[in-house]
Coordinates of C-alpha atoms in Angstrom, one line a residue:
X23 CA -24.5 -78.1 -32.6
X24 CA -20.7 -78.1 -32.6
X25 CA -20.8 -74.3 -32.9
X26 CA -23.1 -74.1 -29.9
X27 CA -20.8 -76.3 -27.9
X28 CA -17.8 -74.2 -29.0
X29 CA -19.6 -71.0 -27.9
X30 CA -20.6 -72.5 -24.6
X31 CA -17.1 -73.7 -24.1
X32 CA -15.7 -70.3 -24.8
X33 CA -18.2 -68.7 -22.4
X34 CA -17.2 -71.2 -19.7
X35 CA -13.5 -70.6 -20.2
X36 CA -14.0 -66.9 -20.3
X37 CA -16.1 -67.1 -17.0
X38 CA -13.4 -69.2 -15.4
X39 CA -10.7 -66.8 -16.5
X40 CA -12.7 -63.8 -15.3
X41 CA -13.2 -65.6 -12.0
X42 CA -9.5 -66.2 -11.6
X43 CA -8.7 -62.7 -12.5
X44 CA -11.1 -61.4 -9.8
X45 CA -9.6 -63.8 -7.3
X46 CA -6.1 -62.9 -8.2
X47 CA -6.9 -59.2 -7.7
X48 CA -8.5 -60.0 -4.3
X49 CA -5.2 -61.6 -3.3
X50 CA -3.6 -58.2 -3.5
X51 CA -5.7 -57.0 -0.5
X52 CA -5.9 -60.2 1.6
X53 CA -2.9 -61.5 3.5
X54 CA -1.6 -64.0 6.0
X55 CA -1.2 -62.7 9.5
X56 CA 1.9 -63.8 11.5
X57 CA 2.2 -63.1 15.2
X58 CA 5.5 -62.2 16.8
X59 CA 5.3 -63.5 20.4
X60 CA 6.7 -62.0 23.5
X61 CA 10.4 -63.2 24.1
X62 CA 9.3 -64.9 27.4
X63 CA 6.6 -66.9 25.5
X64 CA 9.1 -68.0 22.9
X65 CA 11.6 -69.0 25.6
X66 CA 9.0 -71.0 27.5
X67 CA 7.8 -72.8 24.4
X68 CA 11.4 -73.6 23.4
X69 CA 12.0 -75.2 26.8
X70 CA 8.9 -77.4 26.3
X71 CA 10.1 -78.2 22.8
X72 CA 13.5 -79.3 24.2
X73 CA 11.8 -81.6 26.6
X74 CA 9.8 -83.2 23.8
X75 CA 13.0 -83.5 21.7
X76 CA 14.7 -85.4 24.6
X77 CA 11.8 -87.8 24.9
X78 CA 11.8 -88.4 21.1
X79 CA 8.3 -86.9 20.4
X80 CA 9.1 -85.5 17.0
X81 CA 5.4 -84.6 16.2
X82 CA 5.2 -82.4 19.3
X83 CA 8.5 -80.7 18.3
X84 CA 7.2 -80.0 14.8
X85 CA 3.9 -78.6 16.3
X86 CA 5.7 -76.2 18.5
X87 CA 8.0 -75.1 15.6
X88 CA 4.8 -74.4 13.6
X89 CA 3.3 -72.4 16.5
X90 CA 6.5 -70.4 16.9
X91 CA 6.2 -69.3 13.3
X92 CA 3.2 -67.4 14.4
X93 CA 0.8 -68.4 11.5
X94 CA -2.6 -67.5 12.9
X95 CA -5.1 -66.1 10.5
X96 CA -6.1 -63.7 7.8
X97 CA -6.4 -60.0 7.5
X98 CA -7.2 -57.5 4.7
X99 CA -6.2 -53.9 3.7
X100 CA -8.1 -50.9 4.8
X101 CA -6.9 -47.4 3.7
X102 CA -8.2 -44.5 5.7
X103 CA -9.3 -41.2 4.1
X104 CA -5.9 -39.6 5.0
X105 CA -4.1 -42.4 3.1
X106 CA -2.9 -44.3 6.2
X107 CA -2.6 -48.0 5.6
X108 CA -4.2 -50.5 8.0
X109 CA -5.0 -54.2 8.3
X110 CA -8.3 -55.4 9.7
X111 CA -8.6 -58.8 11.4
X112 CA -10.0 -60.6 14.4
X113 CA -8.7 -59.9 17.8
X114 CA -8.3 -63.7 18.5
X115 CA -5.9 -63.8 15.6
X116 CA -3.4 -61.4 17.2
X117 CA -4.3 -61.9 20.9
X118 CA -0.8 -62.5 22.2
X119 CA 1.4 -60.7 19.7
X120 CA 3.8 -57.9 20.6
X121 CA 4.1 -57.1 16.9
X122 CA 2.8 -58.6 13.6
X123 CA 3.7 -59.4 10.0
X124 CA 1.4 -59.6 7.0
X125 CA 2.3 -61.5 3.9
X126 CA 0.5 -61.2 0.5
X127 CA 1.0 -64.1 -2.0
X128 CA 0.3 -64.0 -5.7
X129 CA -0.8 -67.0 -7.8
X130 CA 2.8 -67.6 -8.9
X131 CA 4.0 -68.0 -5.3
X132 CA 5.6 -64.6 -5.1
X133 CA 5.3 -63.2 -1.6
X134 CA 5.5 -59.7 -0.3
X135 CA 5.8 -59.2 3.5
X136 CA 5.6 -56.3 5.8
X137 CA 7.0 -56.5 9.3
X138 CA 6.5 -54.6 12.6
X139 CA 2.8 -53.9 12.2
X140 CA 1.6 -52.2 15.4
X141 CA -1.7 -53.0 17.1
X142 CA -3.7 -49.7 17.1
X143 CA -6.9 -50.9 18.7
X144 CA -8.8 -54.0 19.7
X145 CA -12.3 -54.9 20.8
X146 CA -12.3 -58.2 22.7
X147 CA -16.0 -58.5 22.9
X148 CA -16.7 -57.9 19.2
X149 CA -13.4 -59.7 18.3
X150 CA -11.9 -57.1 16.1
X151 CA -8.3 -55.7 15.8
X152 CA -6.9 -52.8 13.7
X153 CA -3.2 -53.0 12.8
X154 CA -1.1 -50.2 11.3
X155 CA 1.9 -50.4 8.9
X156 CA 5.1 -48.9 10.3
X157 CA 5.7 -45.2 10.0
X158 CA 6.5 -44.2 6.4
X159 CA 5.3 -47.5 4.9
X160 CA 2.2 -46.9 2.8
X161 CA 2.2 -49.6 0.1
X162 CA -1.5 -49.3 -0.8
X163 CA -3.1 -46.3 -2.5
X164 CA -6.5 -47.8 -1.8
X165 CA -8.0 -50.8 0.1
X166 CA -11.2 -52.8 0.0
X167 CA -14.4 -50.9 0.3
X168 CA -17.4 -51.8 2.5
X169 CA -21.0 -52.6 1.7
X170 CA -23.3 -51.0 4.2
X171 CA -26.7 -52.2 3.0
X172 CA -28.4 -54.9 4.9
X173 CA -28.0 -58.3 3.1
X174 CA -31.0 -60.5 2.4
X175 CA -31.2 -64.2 3.0
X176 CA -30.1 -66.1 0.0
X177 CA -27.6 -63.4 -1.2
X178 CA -24.4 -64.9 -2.8
X179 CA -21.4 -64.2 -0.6
X180 CA -17.7 -65.1 -0.9
X181 CA -15.0 -65.9 1.7
X182 CA -11.3 -65.1 1.1
X183 CA -8.4 -66.1 3.3
X184 CA -5.5 -68.5 4.1
X185 CA -6.7 -71.5 6.0
X186 CA -4.1 -74.0 7.1
X187 CA -3.2 -77.3 5.5
X188 CA -0.6 -79.1 7.6
X189 CA 2.0 -76.5 8.4
X190 CA 1.1 -74.3 5.4
X191 CA -1.4 -71.5 4.9
X192 CA -3.1 -71.8 1.5
X193 CA -5.2 -69.3 -0.4
X194 CA -8.9 -70.2 -0.5
X195 CA -11.7 -68.3 -2.2
X196 CA -15.1 -69.8 -1.3
X197 CA -18.7 -69.2 -2.3
X198 CA -22.0 -69.6 -0.5
X199 CA -25.2 -67.8 0.5
X200 CA -26.5 -65.8 3.4
X201 CA -28.5 -68.2 5.5
X202 CA -29.5 -65.7 8.2
X203 CA -28.8 -62.1 7.6
X204 CA -28.9 -61.1 11.3
X205 CA -28.5 -63.6 14.1
X206 CA -27.5 -63.3 17.7
X207 CA -25.6 -66.2 19.3
X208 CA -25.5 -67.3 23.0
X209 CA -22.4 -66.3 24.9
X210 CA -22.1 -69.9 26.0
X211 CA -24.0 -73.1 25.8
X212 CA -25.7 -72.6 29.2
X213 CA -26.2 -68.9 28.9
X214 CA -29.3 -66.9 28.0
X215 CA -27.1 -63.8 27.2
X216 CA -26.5 -63.3 23.5
X217 CA -23.9 -61.4 21.4
X218 CA -24.1 -60.1 17.9
X219 CA -25.6 -59.5 15.4
X220 CA -23.7 -61.8 13.0
X221 CA -24.2 -62.7 9.4
X222 CA -24.7 -66.5 9.1
X223 CA -23.5 -67.9 5.8
X224 CA -22.4 -71.0 4.0
X225 CA -19.2 -69.7 2.2
X226 CA -16.3 -72.0 3.1
X227 CA -14.6 -71.1 6.4
X228 CA -11.8 -73.2 7.9
X229 CA -9.2 -72.6 10.6
X230 CA -7.0 -69.8 9.3
X231 CA -9.9 -67.9 7.6
X232 CA -10.5 -65.9 10.8
X233 CA -10.1 -62.2 10.1
X234 CA -10.7 -62.6 6.4
X235 CA -13.4 -60.7 4.6
X236 CA -16.9 -61.9 3.7
X237 CA -17.5 -60.4 0.3
X238 CA -20.4 -59.6 -2.1
X239 CA -19.9 -59.0 -5.8
X240 CA -19.8 -55.3 -6.6
X241 CA -18.6 -54.2 -10.0
X242 CA -16.2 -51.3 -10.0
X243 CA -15.0 -51.9 -6.4
X244 CA -11.4 -53.0 -5.9
X245 CA -11.2 -56.6 -6.9
X246 CA -14.9 -56.3 -8.0
X247 CA -16.0 -57.2 -4.5
X248 CA -17.1 -55.2 -1.4
X249 CA -16.7 -56.2 2.2
X250 CA -19.9 -57.3 3.8
X251 CA -18.3 -58.5 7.1
X252 CA -15.3 -60.2 8.7
X253 CA -15.4 -64.0 9.2
X254 CA -14.9 -64.8 12.8
X255 CA -16.3 -68.2 13.8
X256 CA -18.1 -71.3 12.8
X257 CA -20.2 -73.9 14.6
X258 CA -18.6 -77.3 14.1
X259 CA -21.7 -79.2 15.2
X260 CA -23.7 -77.8 12.3
X261 CA -23.2 -78.0 8.6
X262 CA -21.9 -74.8 6.9
X263 CA -22.9 -72.6 9.8
X264 CA -20.3 -69.8 9.5
X265 CA -20.5 -66.3 11.1
X266 CA -19.2 -62.9 10.1
X267 CA -19.2 -59.6 11.9
X268 CA -21.3 -57.2 9.8
X269 CA -19.5 -54.4 8.0
X270 CA -21.4 -51.6 9.8
X271 CA -20.1 -53.0 13.1
X272 CA -16.6 -53.0 11.6
X273 CA -16.9 -49.4 10.4
X274 CA -18.1 -48.3 13.8
X275 CA -15.0 -50.0 15.3
X276 CA -12.7 -48.2 12.8
X277 CA -14.3 -44.9 13.5
X278 CA -13.9 -45.3 17.3
X279 CA -10.3 -46.5 16.9
X280 CA -9.1 -43.6 14.8
X281 CA -11.1 -40.8 16.4
X282 CA -9.1 -38.5 18.7
X283 CA -9.9 -39.6 22.3
X284 CA -11.8 -37.0 24.3
X285 CA -12.7 -39.4 27.0
X286 CA -11.4 -39.2 30.6
X287 CA -8.9 -42.0 31.0
X288 CA -9.4 -42.4 34.7
X289 CA -13.2 -42.8 34.1
X290 CA -12.5 -45.4 31.5
X291 CA -10.2 -47.2 33.9
X292 CA -12.7 -47.1 36.7
X293 CA -15.3 -48.6 34.4
X294 CA -12.8 -51.3 33.4
X295 CA -11.9 -52.1 37.0
X296 CA -15.6 -52.3 37.9
X297 CA -16.2 -54.7 35.1
X298 CA -13.3 -56.8 36.4
X299 CA -14.8 -56.9 39.9
X300 CA -18.3 -57.6 38.7
X301 CA -17.2 -60.7 36.9
X302 CA -15.7 -62.1 40.1
X303 CA -19.0 -62.5 41.8
X304 CA -20.4 -65.4 39.8
X305 CA -20.6 -68.8 41.6
X306 CA -18.1 -70.6 39.4
X307 CA -14.5 -70.5 38.3
X308 CA -13.6 -67.1 37.0
X309 CA -10.0 -67.6 35.6
X310 CA -11.4 -67.2 32.1
X311 CA -12.9 -63.9 33.1
X312 CA -9.7 -62.7 34.7
X313 CA -7.7 -63.7 31.6
X314 CA -9.5 -61.1 29.5
X315 CA -8.0 -58.3 31.7
X316 CA -4.4 -59.5 31.6
X317 CA -1.8 -57.6 29.6
X318 CA 0.6 -59.3 27.2
X319 CA 3.5 -58.8 29.6
X320 CA 1.6 -60.1 32.5
X321 CA 0.8 -63.3 30.7
X322 CA 4.3 -63.8 29.3
X323 CA 6.2 -63.0 32.5
X324 CA 4.0 -65.1 34.8
X325 CA 2.9 -68.1 32.6
X326 CA 5.7 -70.4 33.6
X327 CA 5.2 -69.9 37.3
X328 CA 1.4 -70.1 36.9
X329 CA 1.5 -73.4 35.1
X330 CA 3.9 -74.8 37.6
X331 CA 1.5 -73.8 40.5
X332 CA -1.5 -75.1 38.6
X333 CA 0.3 -78.4 38.2
X334 CA 1.0 -78.6 41.9
X335 CA -2.2 -77.2 43.4
X336 CA -4.9 -76.9 40.8
X337 CA -8.0 -79.2 40.6
X338 CA -8.0 -81.9 37.9
X339 CA -11.1 -80.2 36.3
X340 CA -9.4 -76.9 35.9
X341 CA -6.1 -78.5 34.9
X342 CA -7.8 -80.5 32.1
X343 CA -9.7 -77.4 30.9
X344 CA -6.6 -75.2 30.7
X345 CA -4.6 -78.1 29.2
X346 CA -7.1 -78.4 26.4
X347 CA -6.9 -74.6 25.7
X348 CA -3.1 -74.9 25.7
X349 CA -3.2 -77.7 23.2
X350 CA -5.3 -75.7 20.9
X351 CA -3.4 -72.4 21.4
X352 CA -0.5 -72.4 23.9
X353 CA -0.8 -68.7 24.5
X354 CA -4.5 -69.0 25.4
X355 CA -3.5 -71.7 27.8
X356 CA -0.9 -69.5 29.4
X357 CA -3.4 -66.6 29.7
X358 CA -5.9 -68.9 31.5
X359 CA -3.2 -70.3 33.8
X360 CA -2.2 -66.8 34.9
X361 CA -5.9 -66.0 35.3
X362 CA -6.2 -69.1 37.6
X363 CA -3.1 -67.9 39.6
X364 CA -4.8 -64.6 40.3
X365 CA -8.1 -66.3 41.1
X366 CA -6.4 -68.7 43.5
X367 CA -4.7 -65.8 45.3
X368 CA -8.0 -63.9 45.9
X369 CA -10.4 -66.8 46.6
X370 CA -10.8 -67.3 50.4
X371 CA -10.7 -70.7 52.1
X372 CA -14.5 -70.7 52.1
X373 CA -14.4 -70.5 48.3
X374 CA -15.8 -66.9 48.1
X375 CA -14.1 -64.0 46.5
X376 CA -14.6 -60.8 48.6
X377 CA -13.1 -57.9 46.7
X378 CA -13.8 -54.1 46.7
X379 CA -12.0 -51.1 45.2
X380 CA -9.7 -49.2 47.6
X381 CA -7.8 -46.6 45.7
X382 CA -6.8 -45.6 42.1
X383 CA -3.6 -43.6 41.7
X384 CA -2.1 -42.2 38.5
X385 CA 1.5 -43.1 37.8
X386 CA 1.6 -41.6 34.3
X387 CA -0.6 -41.3 31.2
X388 CA -0.4 -45.0 30.5
X389 CA -0.2 -46.5 33.9
X390 CA -2.2 -46.5 37.1
X391 CA -1.9 -48.2 40.5
X392 CA -5.1 -49.8 41.6
X393 CA -5.5 -51.1 45.2
X394 CA -8.1 -53.6 46.2
X395 CA -9.4 -54.8 49.5
X396 CA -9.4 -58.6 49.3
X397 CA -10.9 -60.3 52.3
X398 CA -9.6 -57.6 54.5
X399 CA -6.1 -57.5 52.9
X400 CA -4.8 -54.8 50.6
X401 CA -3.7 -56.1 47.2
X402 CA -2.0 -53.6 44.8
X403 CA -2.1 -54.0 41.0
X404 CA -0.7 -52.1 38.1
X405 CA -2.9 -51.3 35.1
X406 CA -1.5 -50.2 31.7
X407 CA -3.1 -48.9 28.5
X408 CA -2.5 -51.6 25.9
X409 CA -4.1 -51.7 22.5
X410 CA -6.4 -48.9 23.5
X411 CA -7.8 -50.6 26.6
X412 CA -6.8 -50.8 30.3
X413 CA -5.3 -54.1 31.4
X414 CA -3.7 -55.7 34.5
X415 CA 0.1 -55.7 34.2
X416 CA 0.9 -56.9 37.8
X417 CA -1.4 -58.2 40.5
X418 CA -0.1 -58.5 44.1
X419 CA 3.1 -60.4 44.6
X420 CA 2.0 -63.6 42.9
X421 CA 1.5 -62.2 39.3
X422 CA 4.3 -59.7 39.5
X423 CA 6.6 -61.0 36.8
X424 CA 9.2 -61.8 39.4
X425 CA 11.5 -64.3 37.9
X426 CA 12.8 -65.3 41.4
X427 CA 9.5 -67.0 42.0
X428 CA 10.1 -69.3 39.1
X429 CA 13.8 -69.8 40.1
X430 CA 12.7 -70.7 43.7
X431 CA 10.0 -73.0 42.3
X432 CA 12.6 -74.7 40.1
X433 CA 14.9 -75.0 43.1
X434 CA 12.2 -76.6 45.3
X435 CA 11.1 -78.9 42.4
X436 CA 14.7 -80.0 41.9
X437 CA 15.0 -80.7 45.6
X438 CA 11.7 -82.6 45.7
X439 CA 12.9 -84.7 42.7
X440 CA 16.0 -85.6 44.6
X441 CA 14.1 -86.5 47.7
X442 CA 13.5 -90.2 47.1
X443 CA 10.8 -92.0 49.1
X444 CA 9.3 -94.3 46.4
X445 CA 11.7 -97.1 46.9
X446 CA 11.1 -100.6 45.5
X447 CA 14.2 -102.2 47.0
X448 CA 15.9 -101.3 50.3
X449 CA 19.2 -102.6 51.7
X450 CA 20.4 -101.6 55.2
X451 CA 22.9 -102.7 57.9
X452 CA 23.6 -101.4 61.4
X453 CA 23.7 -101.8 65.1
X454 CA 21.3 -103.7 67.3
X455 CA 21.1 -103.4 71.1
X456 CA 19.8 -106.7 72.5
X457 CA 18.7 -105.7 76.0
X458 CA 20.0 -108.2 78.6
X459 CA 22.7 -109.8 76.4
X460 CA 24.6 -107.0 74.6
X461 CA 25.1 -105.6 71.1
X462 CA 24.7 -107.3 67.7
X463 CA 24.8 -106.4 64.0
X464 CA 21.8 -106.3 61.8
X465 CA 21.2 -106.5 58.0
X466 CA 18.0 -106.2 56.0
X467 CA 16.8 -106.5 52.5
X468 CA 13.2 -105.4 51.8
X469 CA 10.9 -104.9 48.9
X470 CA 8.1 -102.3 48.8
X471 CA 4.7 -102.2 47.2
X472 CA 2.4 -99.2 47.1
X473 CA 2.3 -98.8 50.9
X474 CA 3.5 -102.2 52.1
X475 CA 6.9 -103.6 52.8
X476 CA 8.3 -107.1 53.2
X477 CA 11.7 -108.6 53.6
X478 CA 14.3 -110.5 55.6
X479 CA 16.2 -109.3 58.6
X480 CA 19.2 -110.9 60.3
X481 CA 20.5 -110.1 63.8
X482 CA 24.0 -111.6 64.4
X483 CA 26.5 -111.6 67.2
X484 CA 29.1 -114.3 66.6
X485 CA 28.4 -117.8 67.7
X486 CA 26.2 -117.0 70.7
X487 CA 23.3 -115.2 69.0
X488 CA 21.5 -115.1 65.7
X489 CA 17.9 -114.1 64.9
X490 CA 16.5 -114.5 61.3
X491 CA 13.0 -113.3 60.4
X492 CA 10.7 -112.7 57.5
X493 CA 8.6 -109.5 58.0
X494 CA 5.6 -107.8 56.5
X495 CA 4.5 -104.3 57.3
X496 CA 3.8 -100.8 56.0
X497 CA 5.4 -97.4 56.0
X498 CA 4.1 -94.0 55.0
X499 CA 6.4 -91.3 53.7
X500 CA 5.8 -87.8 55.1
X501 CA 7.6 -85.3 52.8
X502 CA 8.7 -82.1 54.4
X503 CA 11.1 -79.3 53.3
X504 CA 14.0 -81.2 51.8
X505 CA 13.7 -84.3 54.0
X506 CA 11.1 -87.0 54.7
X507 CA 10.0 -88.9 57.8
X508 CA 8.7 -92.5 57.2
X509 CA 6.9 -94.1 60.1
X510 CA 7.2 -97.9 59.9
X511 CA 5.3 -100.8 61.5
X512 CA 6.1 -104.5 60.8
X513 CA 5.2 -108.0 62.1
X514 CA 7.7 -110.8 61.6
X515 CA 8.0 -114.6 62.0
X516 CA 11.3 -116.4 62.4
X517 CA 13.7 -118.3 64.5
X518 CA 16.4 -117.4 67.1
X519 CA 19.5 -119.4 67.9
X520 CA 21.5 -118.8 71.1
X521 CA 24.3 -120.5 72.9
X522 CA 23.4 -122.2 76.2
X523 CA 25.5 -122.1 79.3
X524 CA 26.7 -125.7 78.7
X525 CA 28.1 -124.5 75.3
X526 CA 25.2 -126.2 73.5
X527 CA 23.0 -124.3 71.0
X528 CA 19.2 -123.9 71.3
X529 CA 16.9 -122.9 68.6
X530 CA 13.4 -121.4 69.1
X531 CA 10.6 -120.1 66.9
X532 CA 8.3 -117.1 67.4
X533 CA 7.0 -113.8 66.1
X534 CA 8.0 -110.2 66.7
X535 CA 6.4 -106.7 66.4
X536 CA 8.4 -103.7 65.3
X537 CA 7.7 -100.0 65.2
X538 CA 10.1 -97.3 64.1
X539 CA 10.8 -94.4 61.8
X540 CA 13.1 -93.8 58.8
X541 CA 14.7 -90.5 57.8
X542 CA 16.0 -89.4 54.4
X543 CA 17.1 -86.2 52.8
X544 CA 17.4 -84.7 49.3
X545 CA 21.0 -83.9 50.0
X546 CA 22.0 -87.6 49.4
X547 CA 19.1 -89.1 47.4
X548 CA 18.3 -92.7 48.4
X549 CA 20.3 -92.7 51.6
X550 CA 18.2 -93.3 54.8
X551 CA 18.6 -93.8 58.5
X552 CA 16.2 -95.9 60.5
X553 CA 15.6 -96.4 64.2
X554 CA 13.1 -99.1 65.5
X555 CA 12.1 -100.9 68.6
X556 CA 11.3 -104.6 68.4
X557 CA 9.6 -106.9 70.8
X558 CA 9.9 -110.7 70.5
X559 CA 7.2 -113.2 71.3
X560 CA 9.1 -116.5 71.3
X561 CA 8.2 -119.9 72.7
X562 CA 10.8 -119.7 75.4
X563 CA 10.7 -116.8 77.8
X564 CA 14.4 -117.1 78.3
X565 CA 15.1 -115.6 74.9
X566 CA 15.8 -111.8 74.4
X567 CA 12.6 -109.8 74.1
X568 CA 13.6 -106.2 73.7
X569 CA 15.7 -104.9 70.8
X570 CA 16.7 -101.5 69.5
X571 CA 17.8 -101.3 65.9
X572 CA 19.8 -98.4 64.3
X573 CA 20.5 -98.9 60.6
X574 CA 21.9 -97.0 57.6
X575 CA 20.6 -98.0 54.2
X576 CA 20.0 -97.2 50.6
X577 CA 16.7 -97.3 48.7
X578 CA 16.5 -97.9 45.0
X579 CA 13.7 -96.0 43.1
X580 CA 12.2 -96.9 39.8
X581 CA 12.7 -93.3 38.4

């Protein structure tokens, strides 16, 4: 019995060691993908990070630091027949990179990194990307091989990659089975259109596994495994429902990407432009559709202005949707915001988008000028060849990458911030013309609610005239370009004391009605000028009835 236990123990240890040996070998081909973002994206995110730092939000500061490190997913080595070295991954892993880095990590923690990987080709619909090592860098004599036979349900499969844990990407080698060898998934929850096919499986897939290989055991292959697909998504609402792009689809993508192009570029562009216009005709928001056609430069150079415009003019529904995308992946949020900016510029007041192609003119081999007729107006756009597909680089004057738009927006926002109209306490003093008796001085202290105002006003002219009142009313700020007009109405109750002809004093009670306007400017925040007419309804008709008040004051804001 002891001998059997010892033998079983030896078999178990040997199996574990063999498994680790295979996994370690697989590490040589599977790496961590780091994105290098556009400088404008980095600058914008650093501005946001600085704001969080000032407010003491250390968690947000750390999250942005983690984002700027560019940790995004997994990729694996493919070596072409001519010996060229490539990395295969998902498109969404590298969606906003201008260049990439791949890092391979051994079990002892030793890391080997390769910088400046170029994006050779992408397919947004399938969600694939092919990256190439820099010229002269060919560290791999061979890469992973592909299994091209159809998998059967129940087949053992393995996932390999670097899912995140906190701010770290950690190696993970999981095992499961094929639960549906060929499944098509709906494009969206409410759509009857499908995409695929995919391999549905139960091997462990977590955020960060995207772009990593789905493997089957194959003795003699590198690492003793062959690639059956590329892990691309999972359904969170279901248990162990993970999906991989089949290897044949991946091989077709590689073949198309590396084949010498014999296609007419203008015809490809025309088809791309038509697809862009077709997607604008649906009766719903189309910013997510437009976002798919935007170049990296277009997104990076216009994101700050687009988000500012969205904050000012966008609907709450769209803002919340894009904010959620931004919180999950800031660059996706930027892309959607610029998509919204383009949509907002071409959607008519009636809500319809009326667009047709006008002209296509070649600038050079990688750039075309495309003009559209948008509701009777000509809008010119620039399209560039990026990652093997045609994309919008500029669109009209609103998504042009013009930094002066941002600067002007910042100037106007600063001016608006300085224009104070949300006073909670107002102090003023000035001149009162009491018709029939002469001038007087006035002083006022008022408090303001949401749209109401109440306070005490005193009119005074030495010993022969004094009027003191408590008033309640409302005023409504109308903000214009750098200044504000605030119409004011007020009703008051109080008393008036005047000197009679026989040198005696008489006091009377009554009410008054007042209407006027206040003016303020951003040039001197808080300072205001007011002018008002007041009519007195007092018990004695001998008392002054008509007053004109001119005052200068200062309002205190809560911000």
